[in-house]
Short mmCIF file of C-alpha atoms in Angstrom, two decimals:
data_model
loop_
_atom_site.label_atom_id
_atom_site.label_comp_id
_atom_site.label_asym_id
_atom_site.label_seq_id
_atom_site.Cartn_x
_atom_site.Cartn_y
_atom_site.Cartn_z
CA MET A 1 -2.06 -14.33 -2.22
CA THR A 2 -1.66 -13.49 -6.21
CA THR A 3 -3.05 -10.01 -6.51
CA TYR A 4 -4.15 -8.68 -9.86
CA THR A 5 -5.52 -5.94 -12.12
CA VAL A 6 -7.93 -6.16 -14.54
CA CYS A 7 -7.53 -3.58 -17.63
CA PRO A 8 -9.47 -2.55 -19.78
CA ILE A 9 -8.88 -0.27 -22.88
CA PRO A 10 -7.57 2.57 -21.55
CA ALA A 11 -8.23 6.32 -22.53
CA GLY A 12 -5.49 6.76 -24.52
CA THR A 13 -6.11 3.79 -26.75
CA LEU A 14 -9.94 4.11 -27.22
CA ALA A 15 -9.39 7.50 -28.32
CA ALA A 16 -6.46 6.52 -30.83
CA LEU A 17 -8.72 3.64 -32.05
CA LEU A 18 -11.55 5.80 -32.91
CA THR A 19 -8.83 7.94 -34.55
CA GLU A 20 -7.16 4.86 -36.76
CA ASP A 21 -8.27 1.59 -34.93
CA ASP A 22 -4.43 -0.87 -35.59
CA ALA A 23 -6.10 -2.44 -38.82
CA GLY A 24 -5.53 1.10 -39.98
CA VAL A 25 -9.15 1.77 -40.73
CA PRO A 26 -11.29 5.47 -38.54
CA ALA A 27 -13.73 4.02 -36.35
CA ALA A 28 -17.52 4.26 -37.35
CA GLY A 29 -20.03 4.55 -35.21
CA TYR A 30 -23.51 2.81 -35.21
CA LEU A 31 -26.66 3.50 -32.50
CA ASP A 32 -27.10 -0.22 -30.50
CA PRO A 33 -30.33 -1.05 -31.39
CA GLU A 34 -30.61 -3.66 -29.08
CA GLY A 35 -27.71 -3.33 -26.74
CA GLY A 36 -25.86 -6.35 -25.32
CA ALA A 37 -22.17 -5.97 -27.44
CA PRO A 38 -19.04 -6.32 -24.80
CA LEU A 39 -17.51 -3.12 -24.30
CA ARG A 40 -14.54 -3.28 -23.84
CA CYS A 41 -13.65 0.05 -22.76
CA CYS A 42 -15.18 0.01 -19.42
CA LEU A 43 -16.20 -4.14 -19.34
CA ARG A 44 -20.11 -4.34 -19.56
CA ARG A 45 -22.41 -4.44 -22.11
CA SER A 46 -24.20 -1.96 -24.03
CA ALA A 47 -27.45 -0.34 -23.64
CA PRO A 48 -29.85 -0.31 -26.50
CA GLY A 49 -29.78 2.95 -28.07
CA GLU A 50 -25.72 3.36 -27.04
CA ARG A 51 -23.57 5.21 -29.75
CA ILE A 52 -20.43 2.30 -30.09
CA ALA A 53 -18.12 1.18 -32.93
CA LEU A 54 -16.42 -2.52 -33.76
CA VAL A 55 -12.99 -1.56 -34.28
CA SER A 56 -9.85 -3.46 -34.83
CA TYR A 57 -7.27 -3.97 -31.73
CA ALA A 58 -3.85 -5.75 -31.12
CA PRO A 59 -3.62 -5.83 -26.92
CA LEU A 60 -0.29 -6.71 -27.45
CA ARG A 61 0.85 -4.52 -29.94
CA ARG A 62 0.42 -2.09 -27.08
CA TRP A 63 1.05 -4.29 -24.37
CA ALA A 64 4.56 -4.31 -26.15
CA ALA A 65 4.58 -0.71 -26.94
CA GLU A 66 4.21 -0.14 -23.40
CA THR A 67 6.38 -2.84 -22.01
CA GLY A 68 8.81 -3.27 -24.96
CA ALA A 69 8.17 -6.88 -25.05
CA ARG A 70 8.54 -8.41 -27.96
CA PRO A 71 5.56 -11.05 -28.88
CA GLY A 72 6.35 -11.92 -32.72
CA ALA A 73 3.93 -14.30 -34.09
CA TYR A 74 1.70 -13.53 -30.95
CA ASP A 75 0.86 -10.10 -32.14
CA GLU A 76 -2.47 -10.45 -33.96
CA ARG A 77 -5.52 -8.16 -34.16
CA GLY A 78 -9.26 -8.75 -33.91
CA PRO A 79 -12.97 -7.21 -33.58
CA VAL A 80 -13.40 -5.22 -30.25
CA PHE A 81 -16.85 -3.06 -29.51
CA VAL A 82 -15.75 0.63 -27.36
CA HIS A 83 -17.89 3.65 -26.44
CA THR A 84 -17.97 6.69 -29.32
CA ASP A 85 -19.00 8.47 -26.89
CA GLY A 86 -17.06 9.00 -24.45
CA CYS A 87 -16.98 6.08 -22.37
CA PRO A 88 -17.88 5.96 -18.18
CA GLY A 89 -14.86 3.57 -16.98
CA ARG A 90 -15.21 0.13 -15.63
CA PRO A 91 -18.96 0.11 -12.95
CA GLY A 92 -17.53 -2.00 -10.32
CA PRO A 93 -14.42 -4.77 -9.77
CA GLU A 94 -15.60 -7.74 -10.27
CA LEU A 95 -14.27 -9.62 -13.12
CA PRO A 96 -16.78 -9.29 -15.66
CA PHE A 97 -18.52 -11.30 -18.70
CA THR A 98 -17.61 -14.23 -16.42
CA ASN A 99 -20.98 -15.69 -17.39
CA THR A 100 -19.98 -18.08 -19.88
CA HIS A 101 -16.94 -19.97 -20.72
CA ARG A 102 -13.93 -18.29 -21.63
CA VAL A 103 -10.02 -19.07 -22.57
CA LEU A 104 -7.36 -17.33 -20.22
CA ARG A 105 -4.50 -17.14 -22.39
CA ARG A 106 -1.77 -16.76 -20.11
CA TYR A 107 1.98 -14.50 -21.80
CA SER A 108 5.05 -14.16 -20.54
CA ALA A 109 7.25 -11.00 -19.98
CA GLN A 110 8.09 -11.46 -23.04
CA GLY A 111 4.54 -11.59 -24.90
CA HIS A 112 4.89 -14.87 -26.52
CA ILE A 113 1.51 -17.59 -25.39
CA LEU A 114 2.99 -20.44 -22.17
CA GLY A 115 -0.60 -22.20 -22.39
CA GLY A 116 -3.96 -21.67 -22.17
CA GLU A 117 -6.59 -23.03 -20.28
CA LEU A 118 -11.42 -23.41 -20.56
CA VAL A 119 -12.90 -21.63 -17.59
CA SER A 120 -16.71 -21.87 -16.72
CA GLU A 121 -16.99 -21.52 -13.43
CA ALA A 122 -14.33 -19.94 -10.09
CA PHE A 123 -12.39 -17.44 -12.34
CA PRO A 124 -10.70 -16.10 -8.86
CA ALA A 125 -9.24 -19.73 -8.66
CA ALA A 126 -8.21 -19.67 -12.62
CA LEU A 127 -6.07 -16.28 -12.20
CA ALA A 128 -4.47 -17.00 -9.20
CA TRP A 129 -3.20 -20.23 -10.72
CA ALA A 130 -2.59 -18.21 -14.11
CA PHE A 131 0.09 -16.30 -11.94
CA SER A 132 1.86 -18.59 -9.35
CA ASP A 133 3.73 -19.48 -12.21
CA PRO A 134 6.44 -16.39 -11.96
CA GLU A 135 6.64 -16.31 -15.79
CA VAL A 136 3.16 -15.33 -16.13
CA ALA A 137 3.11 -11.47 -17.06
CA SER A 138 -0.27 -11.08 -18.19
CA VAL A 139 -3.22 -13.38 -18.70
CA HIS A 140 -6.14 -12.59 -21.85
CA VAL A 141 -9.41 -13.12 -21.01
CA ARG A 142 -11.56 -14.83 -24.48
CA ALA A 143 -14.52 -15.67 -26.04
CA VAL A 144 -14.58 -19.27 -26.81
CA GLU A 145 -16.92 -18.86 -29.56
CA TYR A 146 -14.66 -16.82 -31.96
CA GLY A 147 -11.34 -16.58 -29.86
CA CYS A 148 -12.77 -12.55 -28.91
CA PHE A 149 -10.11 -10.40 -26.96
CA LEU A 150 -12.58 -9.68 -24.25
CA TYR A 151 -9.55 -8.10 -21.45
CA GLU A 152 -6.61 -8.56 -20.43
CA VAL A 153 -5.52 -9.26 -16.23
CA ARG A 154 -1.96 -8.54 -15.48
CA ARG A 155 0.64 -9.85 -11.88
CA GLY A 156 0.25 -6.71 -9.39
#
C-alpha cells in the first residue's frame, strides 16, 4: 500500500508570501464577506468575515528549493487564497476539496510533468495509482475550471 502526505502551504512559506508573494508583490488582505474561498494554508474553505489574501504562489519553485529539483519550463505560478492573520492549520487528515472534479498532475523528482488525470471520485484510489509509478515524487491537485493549484501530495 502506498502512503502519501497531503501538504498545505507551510507556515514559513505562508509568512514569506504575505511579505512578498512569488510575483514580488506584498499581500493585500481583505475581509471575505461571503466565505467559501479555498484556503491553501489549512486546506479548508474560508468562513464569512475571515481575513484572507489572494497571492501568487509557485509550488514547484518552492519544492525545488527544498529538494534541488530543476523544473525548468514547468515552474509556474498562480493565484492562491491564504489566511493573513495566522492560520489554525488543517482541521483533519481527510483529503480536502474532493467534492467536485479535480485534475491530479504527476511530477518526477526533477519537477517534470509525468501526466495528469481527471478525477471525480475515488481520490484515494487515484492517488494510489499515481504513486504506483516509482517515478512519481509529487502530485498536484488542481481545480478544473481555472487550473489553479489546490495542494500537493507527496510520497511517504
